[in-house]
Short mmCIF file of C-alpha atoms in Angstrom, two decimals:
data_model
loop_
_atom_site.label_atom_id
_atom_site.label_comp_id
_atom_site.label_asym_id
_atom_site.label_seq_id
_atom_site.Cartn_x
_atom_site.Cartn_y
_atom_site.Cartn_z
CA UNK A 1 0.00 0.00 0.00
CA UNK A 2 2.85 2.25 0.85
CA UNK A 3 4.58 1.90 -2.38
CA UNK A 4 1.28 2.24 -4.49
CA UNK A 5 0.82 5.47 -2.19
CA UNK A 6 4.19 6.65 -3.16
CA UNK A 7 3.54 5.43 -6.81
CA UNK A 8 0.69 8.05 -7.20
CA UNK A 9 2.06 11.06 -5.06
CA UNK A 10 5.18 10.68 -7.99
CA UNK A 11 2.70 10.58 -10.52
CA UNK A 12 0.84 13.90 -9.34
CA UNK A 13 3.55 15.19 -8.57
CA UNK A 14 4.80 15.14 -12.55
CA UNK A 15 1.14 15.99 -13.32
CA UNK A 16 1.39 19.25 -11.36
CA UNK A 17 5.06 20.13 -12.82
CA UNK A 18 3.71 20.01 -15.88
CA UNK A 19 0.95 21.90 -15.85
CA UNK A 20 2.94 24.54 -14.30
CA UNK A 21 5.12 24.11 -16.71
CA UNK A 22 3.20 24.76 -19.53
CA UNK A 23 1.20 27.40 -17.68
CA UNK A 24 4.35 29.53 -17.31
CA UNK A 25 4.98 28.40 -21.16
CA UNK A 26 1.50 28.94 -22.32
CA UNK A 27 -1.11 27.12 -21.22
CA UNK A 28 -4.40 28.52 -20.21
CA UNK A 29 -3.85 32.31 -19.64
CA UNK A 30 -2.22 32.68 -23.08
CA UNK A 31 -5.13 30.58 -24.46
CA UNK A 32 -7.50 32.20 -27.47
CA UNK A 33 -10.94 31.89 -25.51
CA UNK A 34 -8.59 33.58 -22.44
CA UNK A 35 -7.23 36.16 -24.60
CA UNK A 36 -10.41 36.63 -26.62
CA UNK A 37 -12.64 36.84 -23.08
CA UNK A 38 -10.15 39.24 -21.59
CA UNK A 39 -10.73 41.67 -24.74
CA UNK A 40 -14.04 41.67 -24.03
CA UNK A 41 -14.11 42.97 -20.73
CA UNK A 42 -11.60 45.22 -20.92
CA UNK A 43 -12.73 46.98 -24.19
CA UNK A 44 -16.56 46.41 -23.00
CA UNK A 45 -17.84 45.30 -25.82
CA UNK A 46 -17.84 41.61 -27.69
CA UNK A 47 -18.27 42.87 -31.39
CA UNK A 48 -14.53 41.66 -32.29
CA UNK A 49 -14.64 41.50 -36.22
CA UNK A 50 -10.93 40.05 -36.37
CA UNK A 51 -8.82 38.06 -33.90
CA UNK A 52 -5.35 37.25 -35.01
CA UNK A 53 -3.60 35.06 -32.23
CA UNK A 54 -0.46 33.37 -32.81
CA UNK A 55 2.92 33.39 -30.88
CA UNK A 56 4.25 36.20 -32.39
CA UNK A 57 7.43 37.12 -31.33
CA UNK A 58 8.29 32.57 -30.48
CA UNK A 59 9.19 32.52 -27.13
CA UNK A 60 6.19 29.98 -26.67
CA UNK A 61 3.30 32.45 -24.96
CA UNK A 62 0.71 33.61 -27.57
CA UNK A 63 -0.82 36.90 -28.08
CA UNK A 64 -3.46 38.75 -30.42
CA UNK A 65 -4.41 41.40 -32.35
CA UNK A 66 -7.81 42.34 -32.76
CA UNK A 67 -10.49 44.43 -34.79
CA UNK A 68 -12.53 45.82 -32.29
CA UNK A 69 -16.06 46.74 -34.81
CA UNK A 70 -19.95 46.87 -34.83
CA UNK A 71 -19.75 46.45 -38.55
CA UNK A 72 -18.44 43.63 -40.34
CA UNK A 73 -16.35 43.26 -43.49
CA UNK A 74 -16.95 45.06 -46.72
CA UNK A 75 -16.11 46.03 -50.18
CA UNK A 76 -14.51 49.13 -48.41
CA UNK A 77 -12.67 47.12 -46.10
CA UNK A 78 -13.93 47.74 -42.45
CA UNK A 79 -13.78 50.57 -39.58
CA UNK A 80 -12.76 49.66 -36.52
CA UNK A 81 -10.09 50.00 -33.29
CA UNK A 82 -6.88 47.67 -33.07
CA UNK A 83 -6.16 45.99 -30.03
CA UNK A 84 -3.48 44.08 -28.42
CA UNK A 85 -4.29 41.27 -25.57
CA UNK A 86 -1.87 39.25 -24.12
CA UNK A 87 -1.64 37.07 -20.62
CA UNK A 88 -0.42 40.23 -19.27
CA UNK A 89 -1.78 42.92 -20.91
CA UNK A 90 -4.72 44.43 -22.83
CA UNK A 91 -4.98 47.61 -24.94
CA UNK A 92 -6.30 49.74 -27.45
CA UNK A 93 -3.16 50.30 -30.01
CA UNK A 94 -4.81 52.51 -32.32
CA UNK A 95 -8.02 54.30 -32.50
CA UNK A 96 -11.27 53.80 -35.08
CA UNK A 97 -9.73 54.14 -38.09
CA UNK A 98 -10.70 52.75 -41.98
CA UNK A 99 -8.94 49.48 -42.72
CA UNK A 100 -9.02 47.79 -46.22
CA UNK A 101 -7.03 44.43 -44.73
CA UNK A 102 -5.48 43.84 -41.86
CA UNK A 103 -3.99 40.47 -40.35
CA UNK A 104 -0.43 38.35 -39.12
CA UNK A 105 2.18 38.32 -41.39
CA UNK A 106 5.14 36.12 -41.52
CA UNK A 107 6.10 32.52 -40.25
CA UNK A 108 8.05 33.60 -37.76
CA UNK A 109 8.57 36.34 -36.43
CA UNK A 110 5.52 37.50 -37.06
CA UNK A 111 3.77 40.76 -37.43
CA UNK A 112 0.73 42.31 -37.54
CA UNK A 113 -0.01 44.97 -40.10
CA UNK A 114 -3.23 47.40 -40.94
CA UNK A 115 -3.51 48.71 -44.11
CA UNK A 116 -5.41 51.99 -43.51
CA UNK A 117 -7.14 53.32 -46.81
CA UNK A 118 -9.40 56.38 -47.33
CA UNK A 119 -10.35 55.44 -51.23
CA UNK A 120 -8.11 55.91 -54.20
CA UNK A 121 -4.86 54.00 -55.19
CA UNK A 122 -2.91 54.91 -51.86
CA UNK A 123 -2.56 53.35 -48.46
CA UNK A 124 -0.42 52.96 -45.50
CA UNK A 125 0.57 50.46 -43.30
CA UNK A 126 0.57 50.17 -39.44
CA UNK A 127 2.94 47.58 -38.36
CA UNK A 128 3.39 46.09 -34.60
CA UNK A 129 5.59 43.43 -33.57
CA UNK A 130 5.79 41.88 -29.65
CA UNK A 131 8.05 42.30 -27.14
CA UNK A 132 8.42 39.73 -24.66
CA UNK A 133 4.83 38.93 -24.72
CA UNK A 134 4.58 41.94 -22.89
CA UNK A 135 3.36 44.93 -25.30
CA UNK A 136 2.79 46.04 -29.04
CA UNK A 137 5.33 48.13 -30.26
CA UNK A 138 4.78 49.92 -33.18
CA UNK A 139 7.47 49.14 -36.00
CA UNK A 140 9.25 52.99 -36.70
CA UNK A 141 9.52 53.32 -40.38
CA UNK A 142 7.57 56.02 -42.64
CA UNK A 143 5.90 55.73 -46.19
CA UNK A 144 5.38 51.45 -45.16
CA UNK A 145 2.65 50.74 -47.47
CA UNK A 146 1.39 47.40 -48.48
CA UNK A 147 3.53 44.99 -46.77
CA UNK A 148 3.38 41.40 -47.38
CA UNK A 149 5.61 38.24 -46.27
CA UNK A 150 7.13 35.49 -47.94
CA UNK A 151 6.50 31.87 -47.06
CA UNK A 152 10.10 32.01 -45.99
CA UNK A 153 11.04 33.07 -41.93
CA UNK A 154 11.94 36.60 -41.86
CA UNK A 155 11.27 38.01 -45.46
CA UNK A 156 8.65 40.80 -45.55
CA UNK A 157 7.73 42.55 -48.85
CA UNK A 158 6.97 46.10 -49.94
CA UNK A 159 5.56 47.79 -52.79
CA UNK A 160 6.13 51.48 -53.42
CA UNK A 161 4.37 53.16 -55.78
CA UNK A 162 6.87 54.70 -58.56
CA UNK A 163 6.09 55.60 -62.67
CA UNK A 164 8.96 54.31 -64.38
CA UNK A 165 7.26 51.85 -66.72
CA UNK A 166 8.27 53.79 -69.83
CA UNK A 167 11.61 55.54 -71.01
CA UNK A 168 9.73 58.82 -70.67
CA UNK A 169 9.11 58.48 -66.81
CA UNK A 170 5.55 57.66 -67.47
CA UNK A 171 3.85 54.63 -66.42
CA UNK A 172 2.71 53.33 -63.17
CA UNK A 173 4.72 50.29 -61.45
CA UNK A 174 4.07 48.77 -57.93
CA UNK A 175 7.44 46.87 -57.91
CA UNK A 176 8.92 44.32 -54.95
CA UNK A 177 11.01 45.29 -52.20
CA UNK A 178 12.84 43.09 -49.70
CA UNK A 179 13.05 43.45 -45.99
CA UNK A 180 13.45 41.48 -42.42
CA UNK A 181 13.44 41.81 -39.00
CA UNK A 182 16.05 43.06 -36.85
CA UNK A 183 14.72 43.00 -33.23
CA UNK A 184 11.56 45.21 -33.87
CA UNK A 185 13.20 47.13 -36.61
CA UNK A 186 12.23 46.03 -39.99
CA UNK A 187 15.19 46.63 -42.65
CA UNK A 188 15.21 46.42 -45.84
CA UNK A 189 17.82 43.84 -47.89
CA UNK A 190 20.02 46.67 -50.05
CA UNK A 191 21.10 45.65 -53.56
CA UNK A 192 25.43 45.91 -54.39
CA UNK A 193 25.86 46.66 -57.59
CA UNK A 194 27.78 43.35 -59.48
CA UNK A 195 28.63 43.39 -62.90
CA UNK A 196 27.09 41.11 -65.67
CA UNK A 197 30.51 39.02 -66.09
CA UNK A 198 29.87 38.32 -62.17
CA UNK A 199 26.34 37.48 -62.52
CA UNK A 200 27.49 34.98 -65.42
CA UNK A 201 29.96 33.31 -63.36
CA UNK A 202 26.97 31.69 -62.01
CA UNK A 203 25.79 28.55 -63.52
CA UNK A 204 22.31 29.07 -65.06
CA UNK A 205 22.76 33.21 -65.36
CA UNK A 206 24.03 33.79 -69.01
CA UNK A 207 21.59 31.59 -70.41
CA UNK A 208 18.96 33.58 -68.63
CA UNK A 209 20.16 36.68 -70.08
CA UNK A 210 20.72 35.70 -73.37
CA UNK A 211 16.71 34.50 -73.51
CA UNK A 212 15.94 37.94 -72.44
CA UNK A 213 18.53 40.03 -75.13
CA UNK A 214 16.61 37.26 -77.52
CA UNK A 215 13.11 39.13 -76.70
CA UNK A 216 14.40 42.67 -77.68
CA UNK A 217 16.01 43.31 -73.93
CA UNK A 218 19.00 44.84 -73.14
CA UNK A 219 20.64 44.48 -69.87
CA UNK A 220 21.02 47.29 -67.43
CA UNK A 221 22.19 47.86 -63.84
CA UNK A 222 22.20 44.06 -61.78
CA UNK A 223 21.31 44.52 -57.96
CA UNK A 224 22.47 41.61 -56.11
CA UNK A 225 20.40 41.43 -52.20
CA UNK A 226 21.80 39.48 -49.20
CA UNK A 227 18.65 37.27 -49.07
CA UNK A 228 19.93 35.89 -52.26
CA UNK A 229 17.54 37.65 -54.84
CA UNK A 230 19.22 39.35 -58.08
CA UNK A 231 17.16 42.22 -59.33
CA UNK A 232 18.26 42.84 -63.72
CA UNK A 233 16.59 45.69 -65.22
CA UNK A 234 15.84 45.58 -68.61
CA UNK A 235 15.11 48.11 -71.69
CA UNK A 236 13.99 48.30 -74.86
CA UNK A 237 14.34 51.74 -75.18
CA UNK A 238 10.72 52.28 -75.01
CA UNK A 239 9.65 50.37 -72.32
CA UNK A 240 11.36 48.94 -68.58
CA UNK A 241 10.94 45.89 -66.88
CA UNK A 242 12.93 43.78 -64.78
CA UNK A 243 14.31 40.07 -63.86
CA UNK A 244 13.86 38.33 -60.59
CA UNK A 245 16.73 36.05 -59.92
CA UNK A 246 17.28 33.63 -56.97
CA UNK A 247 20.34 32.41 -55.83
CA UNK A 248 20.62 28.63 -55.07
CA UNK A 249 23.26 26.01 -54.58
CA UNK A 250 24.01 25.13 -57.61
CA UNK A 251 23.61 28.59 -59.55
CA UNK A 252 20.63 31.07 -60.41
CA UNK A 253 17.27 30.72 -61.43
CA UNK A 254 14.46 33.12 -62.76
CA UNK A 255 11.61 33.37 -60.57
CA UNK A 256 9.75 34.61 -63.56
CA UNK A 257 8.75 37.37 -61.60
CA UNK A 258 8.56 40.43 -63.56
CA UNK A 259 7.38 43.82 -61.93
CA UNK A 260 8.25 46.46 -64.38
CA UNK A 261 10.22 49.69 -64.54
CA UNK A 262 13.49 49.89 -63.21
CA UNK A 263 15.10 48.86 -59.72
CA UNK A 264 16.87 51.02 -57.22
CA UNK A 265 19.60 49.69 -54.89
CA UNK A 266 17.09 50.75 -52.43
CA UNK A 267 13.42 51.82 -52.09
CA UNK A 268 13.87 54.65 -48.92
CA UNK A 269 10.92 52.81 -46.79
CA UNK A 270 13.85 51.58 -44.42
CA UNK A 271 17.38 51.91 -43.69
CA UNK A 272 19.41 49.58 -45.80
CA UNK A 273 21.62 46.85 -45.28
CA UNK A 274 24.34 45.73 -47.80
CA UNK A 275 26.02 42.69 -48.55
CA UNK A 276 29.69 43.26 -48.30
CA UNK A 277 30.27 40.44 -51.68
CA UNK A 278 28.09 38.14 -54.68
CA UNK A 279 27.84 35.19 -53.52
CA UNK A 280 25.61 32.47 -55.37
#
């Protein structure tokens, strides 16, 4: 009887480590009906249109962002407030504002981004990331506009608006941008200039070139980015566009994505960072 006794005081004994354990690593308090009921009574109401909760910044606790709105979605997007719950903290982050999407981005880290829009062909984005679980902090940056991620960890896109689709500076082109997460400052992935006898030391890049001098192309500046992405621009004197390269291990490859106009070592929505070297 006494070792049966002892048998079962071990067993609840690992039972109640556990759940402590995954209490303090998060269990219930960090849990979405937790999170989600806690919203409600601190903002007083239960009309939550959105409720993003994920563990954004991975250290294992989970937070959310929420859409705090009597109305639901629309055409127009929706109006609403943003708010942040977490085990250890609930607020309003930004006030009732018009949002035509909003939601995580990212497979780690994550954010969450609001793309406020008025009307028209304009828009900005609000960006948080989380800090120890603790808070929202709002990502400092100015001109972010519709931010995206990759299905890659830590690669966050961008899309300014520039018209450089023609020779003549005319033209409208929404082209891609790279950027990642340092901390809770997003930076963008600068391009080094390399020149086209460097790109062509990699296997795969002349032939890629050649198909595009083949369609009436010529080659202009090559941007090479630390994440391993190889921006060409192209011209036919008339009209700009552009090649997307990757860099893999054993060479280059077009992406086939094609955005128009021409590329910049940078796009200005964040400070740079440049790789030192090409290295495919």
């Amino acid at each position: 009887m006494k070792r049966l006794f002892n048998r079962v005081a071990l067993i609840c004994l690992a039972l109640l480590v556990a759940w402590v354990a995954t209490g303090f690593a998060g269990g219930a308090d960090d849990g979405e009906e937790a999170l989600r009921a806690r919203l409600v009574k601190t903002a007083g109401t239960d009309a939550v249109a959105q409720f993003d909760w994920a563990d954004y910044d991975g250290d294992g606790v989970r937070e959310a962002f929420a859409i705090v709105s009597d109305a639901g979605w629309g055409d127009d997007g929706i109006e609403g407030e943003i708010w942040f719950v977490s085990p250890t903290d609930c607020a309003r982050i930004h006030a009732r504002d018009s949002y035509l999407s909003a939601g995580r981005l990212g497979v780690g880290p994550c954010l969450y981004a609001a793309e406020i829009w008025y009307g028209g062909s304009g828009s900005t984005s609000a960006v948080w990331g989380v800090s120890g679980s603790a808070e929202a902090v709002a990502l400092e940056g100015s001109g972010f506009e519709g931010l995206s991620a990759g299905d890659v960890p830590n690669e966050f896109y961008m899309y300014p608006s520039a018209f450089d689709a023609c020779a003549d500076g005319t033209g409208h082109t929404w082209k891609r941008y790279y950027f990642f997460l340092n901390g809770l400052r997003l930076l963008e992935y600068g391009g080094l200039a390399i020149s086209r006898a460097e790109l062509e030391a990699a296997p795969g890049a002349a032939a890629i070139l050649a198909a595009a001098e083949a369609d009436g192309w010529r080659v202009g500046e090559i941007w090479y980015r630390a994440n391993g992405v190889i921006n060409v621009n192209l011209t036919d004197g008339d009209m700009n566009d552009n090649l997307t390269l990757r860099c893999g291990g054993d060479g280059v490859v077009d992406t086939g994505e094609r955005y128009g106009g021409v590329y910049l070592a940078q796009s200005g929505l964040a400070q740079a960072v440049y790789p030192k070297d090409f290295q495919w």
